């Protein structure tokens, strides 16, 4: 008499449980994938360094009057820095200058317009200073609202690699506002009004000097002068920022 083999089958309840588990697993993977895509493509990445080499070492004051810089594959001569002459010819940095109609009772605020490559310094709703600037071409200048966190009469900035390598001593009148993203004078180009930097806000040296002596660094628990980088600047307190750094 033939022996009948029993075939084990899963109960409907167990099959339903397995199906629910698989559905849950697929849903979790889908959520993770969507979050990963959003984080890496839809949301802006926070810039970390304007100057990929020097920002990893230090952003301290450096005066190197005998050094030679490199930019765009060519040697460039930095300006000479004379701190003694600076101290004797100016008042305390950040004090208002009556000769330039500066009023220290009004709140200072710097605006950078990426769309027009313009730089504005305001005291309250009064325009104190306006000029052309050069912001990020090889690296994005971060949009957002910041404060000057240190002021350096001179420092070294370096970064890039290969044909993009640069090493610039005696970068004058540097005002860092976000990591090593700063406002400073630029002696290695004269193309203001057009993007030319690796993320910093470049000014003519004479303009950077004016702003450096007017703007405030942090002092006695107070933050430095606010800096707003705008995709489009309309007016004080009307700064359009599409993806500001948080």
JSON list of C-alpha atoms in Angstrom, two decimals:
[
{"chain": "A", "resi": 1, "resn": "UNK", "atom": "CA", "xyz": [0.00, 0.00, 0.00]},
{"chain": "A", "resi": 2, "resn": "UNK", "atom": "CA", "xyz": [1.60, 3.27, -1.07]},
{"chain": "A", "resi": 3, "resn": "UNK", "atom": "CA", "xyz": [2.61, 5.70, 1.70]},
{"chain": "A", "resi": 4, "resn": "UNK", "atom": "CA", "xyz": [1.31, 9.21, 1.32]},
{"chain": "A", "resi": 5, "resn": "UNK", "atom": "CA", "xyz": [3.82, 11.98, 2.00]},
{"chain": "A", "resi": 6, "resn": "UNK", "atom": "CA", "xyz": [2.64, 14.94, 3.92]},
{"chain": "A", "resi": 7, "resn": "UNK", "atom": "CA", "xyz": [3.52, 18.33, 2.44]},
{"chain": "A", "resi": 8, "resn": "UNK", "atom": "CA", "xyz": [3.96, 21.03, 5.01]},
{"chain": "A", "resi": 9, "resn": "UNK", "atom": "CA", "xyz": [2.17, 24.23, 4.15]},
{"chain": "A", "resi": 10, "resn": "UNK", "atom": "CA", "xyz": [2.13, 27.52, 5.94]},
{"chain": "A", "resi": 11, "resn": "UNK", "atom": "CA", "xyz": [-1.06, 28.56, 7.54]},
{"chain": "A", "resi": 12, "resn": "UNK", "atom": "CA", "xyz": [-2.87, 31.61, 6.11]},
{"chain": "A", "resi": 13, "resn": "UNK", "atom": "CA", "xyz": [-2.08, 33.48, 9.32]},
{"chain": "A", "resi": 14, "resn": "UNK", "atom": "CA", "xyz": [1.65, 32.80, 8.99]},
{"chain": "A", "resi": 15, "resn": "UNK", "atom": "CA", "xyz": [1.65, 33.76, 5.30]},
{"chain": "A", "resi": 16, "resn": "UNK", "atom": "CA", "xyz": [-0.07, 37.03, 6.17]},
{"chain": "A", "resi": 17, "resn": "UNK", "atom": "CA", "xyz": [2.52, 37.70, 8.89]},
{"chain": "A", "resi": 18, "resn": "UNK", "atom": "CA", "xyz": [5.39, 37.09, 6.47]},
{"chain": "A", "resi": 19, "resn": "UNK", "atom": "CA", "xyz": [3.77, 39.37, 3.88]},
{"chain": "A", "resi": 20, "resn": "UNK", "atom": "CA", "xyz": [3.35, 42.15, 6.46]},
{"chain": "A", "resi": 21, "resn": "UNK", "atom": "CA", "xyz": [7.00, 41.84, 7.47]},
{"chain": "A", "resi": 22, "resn": "UNK", "atom": "CA", "xyz": [8.16, 42.08, 3.85]},
{"chain": "A", "resi": 23, "resn": "UNK", "atom": "CA", "xyz": [5.95, 45.10, 3.24]},
{"chain": "A", "resi": 24, "resn": "UNK", "atom": "CA", "xyz": [7.31, 46.79, 6.35]},
{"chain": "A", "resi": 25, "resn": "UNK", "atom": "CA", "xyz": [10.88, 46.03, 5.29]},
{"chain": "A", "resi": 26, "resn": "UNK", "atom": "CA", "xyz": [10.29, 47.45, 1.79]},
{"chain": "A", "resi": 27, "resn": "UNK", "atom": "CA", "xyz": [8.66, 50.56, 3.28]},
{"chain": "A", "resi": 28, "resn": "UNK", "atom": "CA", "xyz": [11.61, 51.14, 5.63]},
{"chain": "A", "resi": 29, "resn": "UNK", "atom": "CA", "xyz": [14.12, 50.77, 2.80]},
{"chain": "A", "resi": 30, "resn": "UNK", "atom": "CA", "xyz": [12.08, 53.18, 0.66]},
{"chain": "A", "resi": 31, "resn": "UNK", "atom": "CA", "xyz": [11.97, 55.80, 3.41]},
{"chain": "A", "resi": 32, "resn": "UNK", "atom": "CA", "xyz": [15.72, 55.49, 3.99]},
{"chain": "A", "resi": 33, "resn": "UNK", "atom": "CA", "xyz": [16.42, 55.81, 0.26]},
{"chain": "A", "resi": 34, "resn": "UNK", "atom": "CA", "xyz": [14.22, 58.91, -0.11]},
{"chain": "A", "resi": 35, "resn": "UNK", "atom": "CA", "xyz": [15.84, 60.52, 2.95]},
{"chain": "A", "resi": 36, "resn": "UNK", "atom": "CA", "xyz": [19.31, 59.77, 1.59]},
{"chain": "A", "resi": 37, "resn": "UNK", "atom": "CA", "xyz": [18.48, 61.31, -1.79]},
{"chain": "A", "resi": 38, "resn": "UNK", "atom": "CA", "xyz": [16.95, 64.39, -0.16]},
{"chain": "A", "resi": 39, "resn": "UNK", "atom": "CA", "xyz": [19.94, 64.91, 2.10]},
{"chain": "A", "resi": 40, "resn": "UNK", "atom": "CA", "xyz": [22.50, 64.53, -0.65]},
{"chain": "A", "resi": 41, "resn": "UNK", "atom": "CA", "xyz": [20.76, 66.15, -3.61]},
{"chain": "A", "resi": 42, "resn": "UNK", "atom": "CA", "xyz": [17.74, 68.22, -2.69]},
{"chain": "A", "resi": 43, "resn": "UNK", "atom": "CA", "xyz": [19.22, 69.92, 0.36]},
{"chain": "A", "resi": 44, "resn": "UNK", "atom": "CA", "xyz": [22.26, 72.17, -0.07]},
{"chain": "A", "resi": 45, "resn": "UNK", "atom": "CA", "xyz": [25.51, 70.84, 1.32]},
{"chain": "A", "resi": 46, "resn": "UNK", "atom": "CA", "xyz": [27.10, 73.06, 3.92]},
{"chain": "A", "resi": 47, "resn": "UNK", "atom": "CA", "xyz": [30.39, 74.45, 2.65]},
{"chain": "A", "resi": 48, "resn": "UNK", "atom": "CA", "xyz": [33.21, 73.63, 5.03]},
{"chain": "A", "resi": 49, "resn": "UNK", "atom": "CA", "xyz": [36.22, 75.58, 3.80]},
{"chain": "A", "resi": 50, "resn": "UNK", "atom": "CA", "xyz": [36.83, 78.48, 1.49]},
{"chain": "A", "resi": 51, "resn": "UNK", "atom": "CA", "xyz": [40.56, 77.71, 1.48]},
{"chain": "A", "resi": 52, "resn": "UNK", "atom": "CA", "xyz": [40.91, 73.94, 1.56]},
{"chain": "A", "resi": 53, "resn": "UNK", "atom": "CA", "xyz": [44.52, 73.86, 2.80]},
{"chain": "A", "resi": 54, "resn": "UNK", "atom": "CA", "xyz": [44.97, 76.80, 5.16]},
{"chain": "A", "resi": 55, "resn": "UNK", "atom": "CA", "xyz": [41.63, 76.39, 6.92]},
{"chain": "A", "resi": 56, "resn": "UNK", "atom": "CA", "xyz": [42.72, 72.98, 8.19]},
{"chain": "A", "resi": 57, "resn": "UNK", "atom": "CA", "xyz": [45.90, 74.40, 9.73]},
{"chain": "A", "resi": 58, "resn": "UNK", "atom": "CA", "xyz": [44.95, 77.71, 11.29]},
{"chain": "A", "resi": 59, "resn": "UNK", "atom": "CA", "xyz": [43.38, 81.04, 10.50]},
{"chain": "A", "resi": 60, "resn": "UNK", "atom": "CA", "xyz": [45.66, 83.16, 12.66]},
{"chain": "A", "resi": 61, "resn": "UNK", "atom": "CA", "xyz": [47.28, 86.46, 11.82]},
{"chain": "A", "resi": 62, "resn": "UNK", "atom": "CA", "xyz": [50.41, 86.09, 9.72]},
{"chain": "A", "resi": 63, "resn": "UNK", "atom": "CA", "xyz": [52.68, 88.80, 8.34]},
{"chain": "A", "resi": 64, "resn": "UNK", "atom": "CA", "xyz": [55.13, 87.49, 5.74]},
{"chain": "A", "resi": 65, "resn": "UNK", "atom": "CA", "xyz": [56.62, 90.47, 3.96]},
{"chain": "A", "resi": 66, "resn": "UNK", "atom": "CA", "xyz": [59.29, 88.50, 2.15]},
{"chain": "A", "resi": 67, "resn": "UNK", "atom": "CA", "xyz": [57.01, 85.78, 0.82]},
{"chain": "A", "resi": 68, "resn": "UNK", "atom": "CA", "xyz": [55.82, 85.33, -2.77]},
{"chain": "A", "resi": 69, "resn": "UNK", "atom": "CA", "xyz": [52.32, 84.16, -3.60]},
{"chain": "A", "resi": 70, "resn": "UNK", "atom": "CA", "xyz": [50.96, 81.85, -6.27]},
{"chain": "A", "resi": 71, "resn": "UNK", "atom": "CA", "xyz": [47.65, 82.28, -8.10]},
{"chain": "A", "resi": 72, "resn": "UNK", "atom": "CA", "xyz": [46.51, 80.92, -11.44]},
{"chain": "A", "resi": 73, "resn": "UNK", "atom": "CA", "xyz": [49.87, 79.27, -12.01]},
{"chain": "A", "resi": 74, "resn": "UNK", "atom": "CA", "xyz": [51.74, 82.57, -11.68]},
{"chain": "A", "resi": 75, "resn": "UNK", "atom": "CA", "xyz": [53.75, 84.22, -8.95]},
{"chain": "A", "resi": 76, "resn": "UNK", "atom": "CA", "xyz": [52.20, 87.31, -7.36]},
{"chain": "A", "resi": 77, "resn": "UNK", "atom": "CA", "xyz": [53.78, 89.82, -4.97]},
{"chain": "A", "resi": 78, "resn": "UNK", "atom": "CA", "xyz": [51.82, 90.54, -1.80]},
{"chain": "A", "resi": 79, "resn": "UNK", "atom": "CA", "xyz": [51.62, 94.01, -0.29]},
{"chain": "A", "resi": 80, "resn": "UNK", "atom": "CA", "xyz": [53.98, 94.89, 2.57]},
{"chain": "A", "resi": 81, "resn": "UNK", "atom": "CA", "xyz": [52.32, 95.02, 5.97]},
{"chain": "A", "resi": 82, "resn": "UNK", "atom": "CA", "xyz": [53.49, 97.67, 8.46]},
{"chain": "A", "resi": 83, "resn": "UNK", "atom": "CA", "xyz": [51.61, 97.35, 11.74]},
{"chain": "A", "resi": 84, "resn": "UNK", "atom": "CA", "xyz": [53.38, 100.32, 13.30]},
{"chain": "A", "resi": 85, "resn": "UNK", "atom": "CA", "xyz": [52.19, 102.59, 10.50]},
{"chain": "A", "resi": 86, "resn": "UNK", "atom": "CA", "xyz": [48.68, 101.18, 10.80]},
{"chain": "A", "resi": 87, "resn": "UNK", "atom": "CA", "xyz": [48.47, 101.86, 14.53]},
{"chain": "A", "resi": 88, "resn": "UNK", "atom": "CA", "xyz": [49.72, 105.42, 14.21]},
{"chain": "A", "resi": 89, "resn": "UNK", "atom": "CA", "xyz": [47.35, 106.35, 11.40]},
{"chain": "A", "resi": 90, "resn": "UNK", "atom": "CA", "xyz": [44.04, 105.01, 12.66]},
{"chain": "A", "resi": 91, "resn": "UNK", "atom": "CA", "xyz": [41.86, 104.93, 15.72]},
{"chain": "A", "resi": 92, "resn": "UNK", "atom": "CA", "xyz": [40.66, 101.81, 17.49]},
{"chain": "A", "resi": 93, "resn": "UNK", "atom": "CA", "xyz": [39.35, 99.37, 14.91]},
{"chain": "A", "resi": 94, "resn": "UNK", "atom": "CA", "xyz": [35.59, 99.39, 14.68]},
{"chain": "A", "resi": 95, "resn": "UNK", "atom": "CA", "xyz": [35.15, 102.94, 16.00]},
{"chain": "A", "resi": 96, "resn": "UNK", "atom": "CA", "xyz": [33.05, 105.19, 13.82]},
{"chain": "A", "resi": 97, "resn": "UNK", "atom": "CA", "xyz": [34.78, 107.84, 11.78]},
{"chain": "A", "resi": 98, "resn": "UNK", "atom": "CA", "xyz": [33.10, 111.30, 11.93]},
{"chain": "A", "resi": 99, "resn": "UNK", "atom": "CA", "xyz": [34.90, 112.37, 8.76]},
{"chain": "A", "resi": 100, "resn": "UNK", "atom": "CA", "xyz": [33.03, 109.64, 6.89]},
{"chain": "A", "resi": 101, "resn": "UNK", "atom": "CA", "xyz": [29.68, 110.48, 8.52]},
{"chain": "A", "resi": 102, "resn": "UNK", "atom": "CA", "xyz": [29.70, 107.20, 10.42]},
{"chain": "A", "resi": 103, "resn": "UNK", "atom": "CA", "xyz": [27.29, 106.99, 13.35]},
{"chain": "A", "resi": 104, "resn": "UNK", "atom": "CA", "xyz": [28.13, 104.38, 15.98]},
{"chain": "A", "resi": 105, "resn": "UNK", "atom": "CA", "xyz": [24.63, 104.64, 17.50]},
{"chain": "A", "resi": 106, "resn": "UNK", "atom": "CA", "xyz": [23.12, 103.00, 14.42]},
{"chain": "A", "resi": 107, "resn": "UNK", "atom": "CA", "xyz": [23.39, 99.27, 13.90]},
{"chain": "A", "resi": 108, "resn": "UNK", "atom": "CA", "xyz": [26.00, 98.26, 11.36]},
{"chain": "A", "resi": 109, "resn": "UNK", "atom": "CA", "xyz": [25.18, 95.57, 8.84]},
{"chain": "A", "resi": 110, "resn": "UNK", "atom": "CA", "xyz": [27.03, 94.22, 5.80]},
{"chain": "A", "resi": 111, "resn": "UNK", "atom": "CA", "xyz": [25.14, 92.84, 2.78]},
{"chain": "A", "resi": 112, "resn": "UNK", "atom": "CA", "xyz": [26.67, 90.92, -0.13]},
{"chain": "A", "resi": 113, "resn": "UNK", "atom": "CA", "xyz": [24.59, 90.58, -3.31]},
{"chain": "A", "resi": 114, "resn": "UNK", "atom": "CA", "xyz": [25.68, 87.50, -5.27]},
{"chain": "A", "resi": 115, "resn": "UNK", "atom": "CA", "xyz": [23.46, 88.37, -8.25]},
{"chain": "A", "resi": 116, "resn": "UNK", "atom": "CA", "xyz": [25.10, 91.74, -8.90]},
{"chain": "A", "resi": 117, "resn": "UNK", "atom": "CA", "xyz": [28.47, 91.17, -7.20]},
{"chain": "A", "resi": 118, "resn": "UNK", "atom": "CA", "xyz": [27.87, 94.25, -5.05]},
{"chain": "A", "resi": 119, "resn": "UNK", "atom": "CA", "xyz": [28.91, 94.91, -1.46]},
{"chain": "A", "resi": 120, "resn": "UNK", "atom": "CA", "xyz": [26.95, 97.20, 0.89]},
{"chain": "A", "resi": 121, "resn": "UNK", "atom": "CA", "xyz": [27.70, 98.49, 4.39]},
{"chain": "A", "resi": 122, "resn": "UNK", "atom": "CA", "xyz": [24.76, 100.04, 6.23]},
{"chain": "A", "resi": 123, "resn": "UNK", "atom": "CA", "xyz": [24.28, 101.89, 9.49]},
{"chain": "A", "resi": 124, "resn": "UNK", "atom": "CA", "xyz": [20.61, 101.48, 10.28]},
{"chain": "A", "resi": 125, "resn": "UNK", "atom": "CA", "xyz": [18.86, 102.27, 7.01]},
{"chain": "A", "resi": 126, "resn": "UNK", "atom": "CA", "xyz": [21.63, 104.64, 5.89]},
{"chain": "A", "resi": 127, "resn": "UNK", "atom": "CA", "xyz": [24.09, 103.43, 3.27]},
{"chain": "A", "resi": 128, "resn": "UNK", "atom": "CA", "xyz": [27.62, 103.94, 4.58]},
{"chain": "A", "resi": 129, "resn": "UNK", "atom": "CA", "xyz": [29.59, 102.30, 1.77]},
{"chain": "A", "resi": 130, "resn": "UNK", "atom": "CA", "xyz": [28.97, 100.51, -1.54]},
{"chain": "A", "resi": 131, "resn": "UNK", "atom": "CA", "xyz": [31.36, 98.88, -3.96]},
{"chain": "A", "resi": 132, "resn": "UNK", "atom": "CA", "xyz": [31.86, 95.94, -6.31]},
{"chain": "A", "resi": 133, "resn": "UNK", "atom": "CA", "xyz": [33.07, 92.63, -4.95]},
{"chain": "A", "resi": 134, "resn": "UNK", "atom": "CA", "xyz": [34.16, 89.22, -6.24]},
{"chain": "A", "resi": 135, "resn": "UNK", "atom": "CA", "xyz": [32.58, 86.16, -4.64]},
{"chain": "A", "resi": 136, "resn": "UNK", "atom": "CA", "xyz": [32.87, 82.42, -5.28]},
{"chain": "A", "resi": 137, "resn": "UNK", "atom": "CA", "xyz": [33.69, 81.08, -8.73]},
{"chain": "A", "resi": 138, "resn": "UNK", "atom": "CA", "xyz": [35.63, 77.92, -7.80]},
{"chain": "A", "resi": 139, "resn": "UNK", "atom": "CA", "xyz": [33.72, 77.46, -4.55]},
{"chain": "A", "resi": 140, "resn": "UNK", "atom": "CA", "xyz": [30.30, 78.75, -3.51]},
{"chain": "A", "resi": 141, "resn": "UNK", "atom": "CA", "xyz": [30.02, 81.70, -1.16]},
{"chain": "A", "resi": 142, "resn": "UNK", "atom": "CA", "xyz": [27.50, 80.50, 1.46]},
{"chain": "A", "resi": 143, "resn": "UNK", "atom": "CA", "xyz": [24.25, 82.43, 1.66]},
{"chain": "A", "resi": 144, "resn": "UNK", "atom": "CA", "xyz": [22.95, 83.12, 5.14]},
{"chain": "A", "resi": 145, "resn": "UNK", "atom": "CA", "xyz": [23.19, 85.47, 8.10]},
{"chain": "A", "resi": 146, "resn": "UNK", "atom": "CA", "xyz": [26.46, 85.54, 9.99]},
{"chain": "A", "resi": 147, "resn": "UNK", "atom": "CA", "xyz": [28.64, 87.75, 12.20]},
{"chain": "A", "resi": 148, "resn": "UNK", "atom": "CA", "xyz": [32.28, 88.71, 11.91]},
{"chain": "A", "resi": 149, "resn": "UNK", "atom": "CA", "xyz": [33.97, 86.35, 14.35]},
{"chain": "A", "resi": 150, "resn": "UNK", "atom": "CA", "xyz": [37.55, 87.64, 13.99]},
{"chain": "A", "resi": 151, "resn": "UNK", "atom": "CA", "xyz": [39.51, 90.38, 12.25]},
{"chain": "A", "resi": 152, "resn": "UNK", "atom": "CA", "xyz": [43.07, 89.80, 11.06]},
{"chain": "A", "resi": 153, "resn": "UNK", "atom": "CA", "xyz": [45.27, 92.51, 9.61]},
{"chain": "A", "resi": 154, "resn": "UNK", "atom": "CA", "xyz": [46.95, 89.87, 7.47]},
{"chain": "A", "resi": 155, "resn": "UNK", "atom": "CA", "xyz": [46.82, 86.10, 7.02]},
{"chain": "A", "resi": 156, "resn": "UNK", "atom": "CA", "xyz": [47.78, 83.35, 4.59]},
{"chain": "A", "resi": 157, "resn": "UNK", "atom": "CA", "xyz": [45.17, 81.60, 2.43]},
{"chain": "A", "resi": 158, "resn": "UNK", "atom": "CA", "xyz": [45.85, 78.48, 0.37]},
{"chain": "A", "resi": 159, "resn": "UNK", "atom": "CA", "xyz": [43.92, 75.73, -1.34]},
{"chain": "A", "resi": 160, "resn": "UNK", "atom": "CA", "xyz": [43.07, 74.01, -4.59]},
{"chain": "A", "resi": 161, "resn": "UNK", "atom": "CA", "xyz": [45.29, 71.57, -6.44]},
{"chain": "A", "resi": 162, "resn": "UNK", "atom": "CA", "xyz": [46.98, 71.28, -9.82]},
{"chain": "A", "resi": 163, "resn": "UNK", "atom": "CA", "xyz": [46.14, 74.23, -12.08]},
{"chain": "A", "resi": 164, "resn": "UNK", "atom": "CA", "xyz": [43.74, 75.48, -9.40]},
{"chain": "A", "resi": 165, "resn": "UNK", "atom": "CA", "xyz": [46.41, 75.63, -6.65]},
{"chain": "A", "resi": 166, "resn": "UNK", "atom": "CA", "xyz": [46.93, 78.95, -4.90]},
{"chain": "A", "resi": 167, "resn": "UNK", "atom": "CA", "xyz": [49.00, 80.07, -1.93]},
{"chain": "A", "resi": 168, "resn": "UNK", "atom": "CA", "xyz": [48.60, 83.69, -0.92]},
{"chain": "A", "resi": 169, "resn": "UNK", "atom": "CA", "xyz": [50.53, 85.30, 1.97]},
{"chain": "A", "resi": 170, "resn": "UNK", "atom": "CA", "xyz": [49.66, 88.70, 3.45]},
{"chain": "A", "resi": 171, "resn": "UNK", "atom": "CA", "xyz": [45.98, 88.61, 2.53]},
{"chain": "A", "resi": 172, "resn": "UNK", "atom": "CA", "xyz": [45.08, 92.02, 3.94]},
{"chain": "A", "resi": 173, "resn": "UNK", "atom": "CA", "xyz": [42.18, 93.23, 6.07]},
{"chain": "A", "resi": 174, "resn": "UNK", "atom": "CA", "xyz": [40.58, 89.83, 6.61]},
{"chain": "A", "resi": 175, "resn": "UNK", "atom": "CA", "xyz": [37.24, 89.58, 8.42]},
{"chain": "A", "resi": 176, "resn": "UNK", "atom": "CA", "xyz": [36.07, 85.98, 8.84]},
{"chain": "A", "resi": 177, "resn": "UNK", "atom": "CA", "xyz": [32.30, 85.56, 9.15]},
{"chain": "A", "resi": 178, "resn": "UNK", "atom": "CA", "xyz": [31.69, 81.80, 8.66]},
{"chain": "A", "resi": 179, "resn": "UNK", "atom": "CA", "xyz": [34.53, 79.39, 9.31]},
{"chain": "A", "resi": 180, "resn": "UNK", "atom": "CA", "xyz": [37.29, 80.59, 7.02]},
{"chain": "A", "resi": 181, "resn": "UNK", "atom": "CA", "xyz": [34.90, 82.32, 4.63]},
{"chain": "A", "resi": 182, "resn": "UNK", "atom": "CA", "xyz": [35.85, 85.95, 4.95]},
{"chain": "A", "resi": 183, "resn": "UNK", "atom": "CA", "xyz": [35.76, 89.46, 3.57]},
{"chain": "A", "resi": 184, "resn": "UNK", "atom": "CA", "xyz": [39.24, 90.62, 2.63]},
{"chain": "A", "resi": 185, "resn": "UNK", "atom": "CA", "xyz": [41.39, 92.61, 0.26]},
{"chain": "A", "resi": 186, "resn": "UNK", "atom": "CA", "xyz": [42.64, 90.88, -2.90]},
{"chain": "A", "resi": 187, "resn": "UNK", "atom": "CA", "xyz": [45.92, 91.85, -4.59]},
{"chain": "A", "resi": 188, "resn": "UNK", "atom": "CA", "xyz": [46.10, 88.95, -7.07]},
{"chain": "A", "resi": 189, "resn": "UNK", "atom": "CA", "xyz": [43.33, 90.12, -9.43]},
{"chain": "A", "resi": 190, "resn": "UNK", "atom": "CA", "xyz": [41.53, 93.28, -10.47]},
{"chain": "A", "resi": 191, "resn": "UNK", "atom": "CA", "xyz": [38.31, 91.78, -11.77]},
{"chain": "A", "resi": 192, "resn": "UNK", "atom": "CA", "xyz": [35.89, 93.08, -9.16]},
{"chain": "A", "resi": 193, "resn": "UNK", "atom": "CA", "xyz": [32.25, 92.90, -10.13]},
{"chain": "A", "resi": 194, "resn": "UNK", "atom": "CA", "xyz": [32.77, 89.32, -11.34]},
{"chain": "A", "resi": 195, "resn": "UNK", "atom": "CA", "xyz": [33.14, 86.02, -9.47]},
{"chain": "A", "resi": 196, "resn": "UNK", "atom": "CA", "xyz": [36.83, 85.32, -8.80]},
{"chain": "A", "resi": 197, "resn": "UNK", "atom": "CA", "xyz": [37.17, 83.59, -5.43]},
{"chain": "A", "resi": 198, "resn": "UNK", "atom": "CA", "xyz": [37.07, 80.15, -3.88]},
{"chain": "A", "resi": 199, "resn": "UNK", "atom": "CA", "xyz": [34.21, 81.28, -1.65]},
{"chain": "A", "resi": 200, "resn": "UNK", "atom": "CA", "xyz": [35.43, 84.41, 0.10]},
{"chain": "A", "resi": 201, "resn": "UNK", "atom": "CA", "xyz": [34.23, 87.96, -0.52]},
{"chain": "A", "resi": 202, "resn": "UNK", "atom": "CA", "xyz": [37.04, 89.82, -2.32]},
{"chain": "A", "resi": 203, "resn": "UNK", "atom": "CA", "xyz": [37.37, 93.62, -2.22]},
{"chain": "A", "resi": 204, "resn": "UNK", "atom": "CA", "xyz": [39.91, 96.06, -3.57]},
{"chain": "A", "resi": 205, "resn": "UNK", "atom": "CA", "xyz": [42.52, 96.63, -0.87]},
{"chain": "A", "resi": 206, "resn": "UNK", "atom": "CA", "xyz": [41.51, 100.26, -0.41]},
{"chain": "A", "resi": 207, "resn": "UNK", "atom": "CA", "xyz": [37.87, 99.19, 0.03]},
{"chain": "A", "resi": 208, "resn": "UNK", "atom": "CA", "xyz": [38.75, 96.34, 2.38]},
{"chain": "A", "resi": 209, "resn": "UNK", "atom": "CA", "xyz": [40.75, 98.77, 4.52]},
{"chain": "A", "resi": 210, "resn": "UNK", "atom": "CA", "xyz": [37.76, 101.11, 4.81]},
{"chain": "A", "resi": 211, "resn": "UNK", "atom": "CA", "xyz": [35.44, 98.28, 5.83]},
{"chain": "A", "resi": 212, "resn": "UNK", "atom": "CA", "xyz": [38.02, 96.75, 8.20]},
{"chain": "A", "resi": 213, "resn": "UNK", "atom": "CA", "xyz": [38.37, 100.01, 10.12]},
{"chain": "A", "resi": 214, "resn": "UNK", "atom": "CA", "xyz": [34.59, 100.49, 10.24]},
{"chain": "A", "resi": 215, "resn": "UNK", "atom": "CA", "xyz": [33.33, 96.99, 11.06]},
{"chain": "A", "resi": 216, "resn": "UNK", "atom": "CA", "xyz": [33.38, 95.47, 14.53]},
{"chain": "A", "resi": 217, "resn": "UNK", "atom": "CA", "xyz": [34.74, 92.15, 15.67]},
{"chain": "A", "resi": 218, "resn": "UNK", "atom": "CA", "xyz": [33.31, 90.40, 18.74]},
{"chain": "A", "resi": 219, "resn": "UNK", "atom": "CA", "xyz": [33.95, 92.29, 21.97]},
{"chain": "A", "resi": 220, "resn": "UNK", "atom": "CA", "xyz": [32.83, 92.04, 25.60]},
{"chain": "A", "resi": 221, "resn": "UNK", "atom": "CA", "xyz": [30.28, 89.34, 24.85]},
{"chain": "A", "resi": 222, "resn": "UNK", "atom": "CA", "xyz": [28.86, 91.14, 21.83]},
{"chain": "A", "resi": 223, "resn": "UNK", "atom": "CA", "xyz": [28.93, 89.58, 18.39]},
{"chain": "A", "resi": 224, "resn": "UNK", "atom": "CA", "xyz": [30.76, 91.20, 15.53]},
{"chain": "A", "resi": 225, "resn": "UNK", "atom": "CA", "xyz": [29.10, 93.16, 12.75]},
{"chain": "A", "resi": 226, "resn": "UNK", "atom": "CA", "xyz": [26.35, 91.12, 11.05]},
{"chain": "A", "resi": 227, "resn": "UNK", "atom": "CA", "xyz": [27.04, 89.89, 7.52]},
{"chain": "A", "resi": 228, "resn": "UNK", "atom": "CA", "xyz": [24.17, 88.79, 5.27]},
{"chain": "A", "resi": 229, "resn": "UNK", "atom": "CA", "xyz": [25.05, 87.03, 2.01]},
{"chain": "A", "resi": 230, "resn": "UNK", "atom": "CA", "xyz": [22.08, 87.30, -0.34]},
{"chain": "A", "resi": 231, "resn": "UNK", "atom": "CA", "xyz": [21.17, 85.64, -3.60]},
{"chain": "A", "resi": 232, "resn": "UNK", "atom": "CA", "xyz": [19.56, 89.01, -4.25]},
{"chain": "A", "resi": 233, "resn": "UNK", "atom": "CA", "xyz": [19.74, 92.14, -2.10]},
{"chain": "A", "resi": 234, "resn": "UNK", "atom": "CA", "xyz": [16.75, 94.51, -2.26]},
{"chain": "A", "resi": 235, "resn": "UNK", "atom": "CA", "xyz": [17.16, 96.75, 0.78]},
{"chain": "A", "resi": 236, "resn": "UNK", "atom": "CA", "xyz": [18.22, 96.49, 4.43]},
{"chain": "A", "resi": 237, "resn": "UNK", "atom": "CA", "xyz": [16.29, 93.64, 6.04]},
{"chain": "A", "resi": 238, "resn": "UNK", "atom": "CA", "xyz": [15.18, 92.47, 2.57]},
{"chain": "A", "resi": 239, "resn": "UNK", "atom": "CA", "xyz": [17.80, 89.92, 1.61]},
{"chain": "A", "resi": 240, "resn": "UNK", "atom": "CA", "xyz": [16.57, 87.06, -0.58]},
{"chain": "A", "resi": 241, "resn": "UNK", "atom": "CA", "xyz": [18.29, 83.77, 0.35]},
{"chain": "A", "resi": 242, "resn": "UNK", "atom": "CA", "xyz": [17.23, 80.64, -1.51]},
{"chain": "A", "resi": 243, "resn": "UNK", "atom": "CA", "xyz": [19.15, 78.04, 0.52]},
{"chain": "A", "resi": 244, "resn": "UNK", "atom": "CA", "xyz": [20.76, 79.78, 3.50]},
{"chain": "A", "resi": 245, "resn": "UNK", "atom": "CA", "xyz": [23.22, 77.99, 5.73]},
{"chain": "A", "resi": 246, "resn": "UNK", "atom": "CA", "xyz": [21.59, 77.13, 9.04]}
]
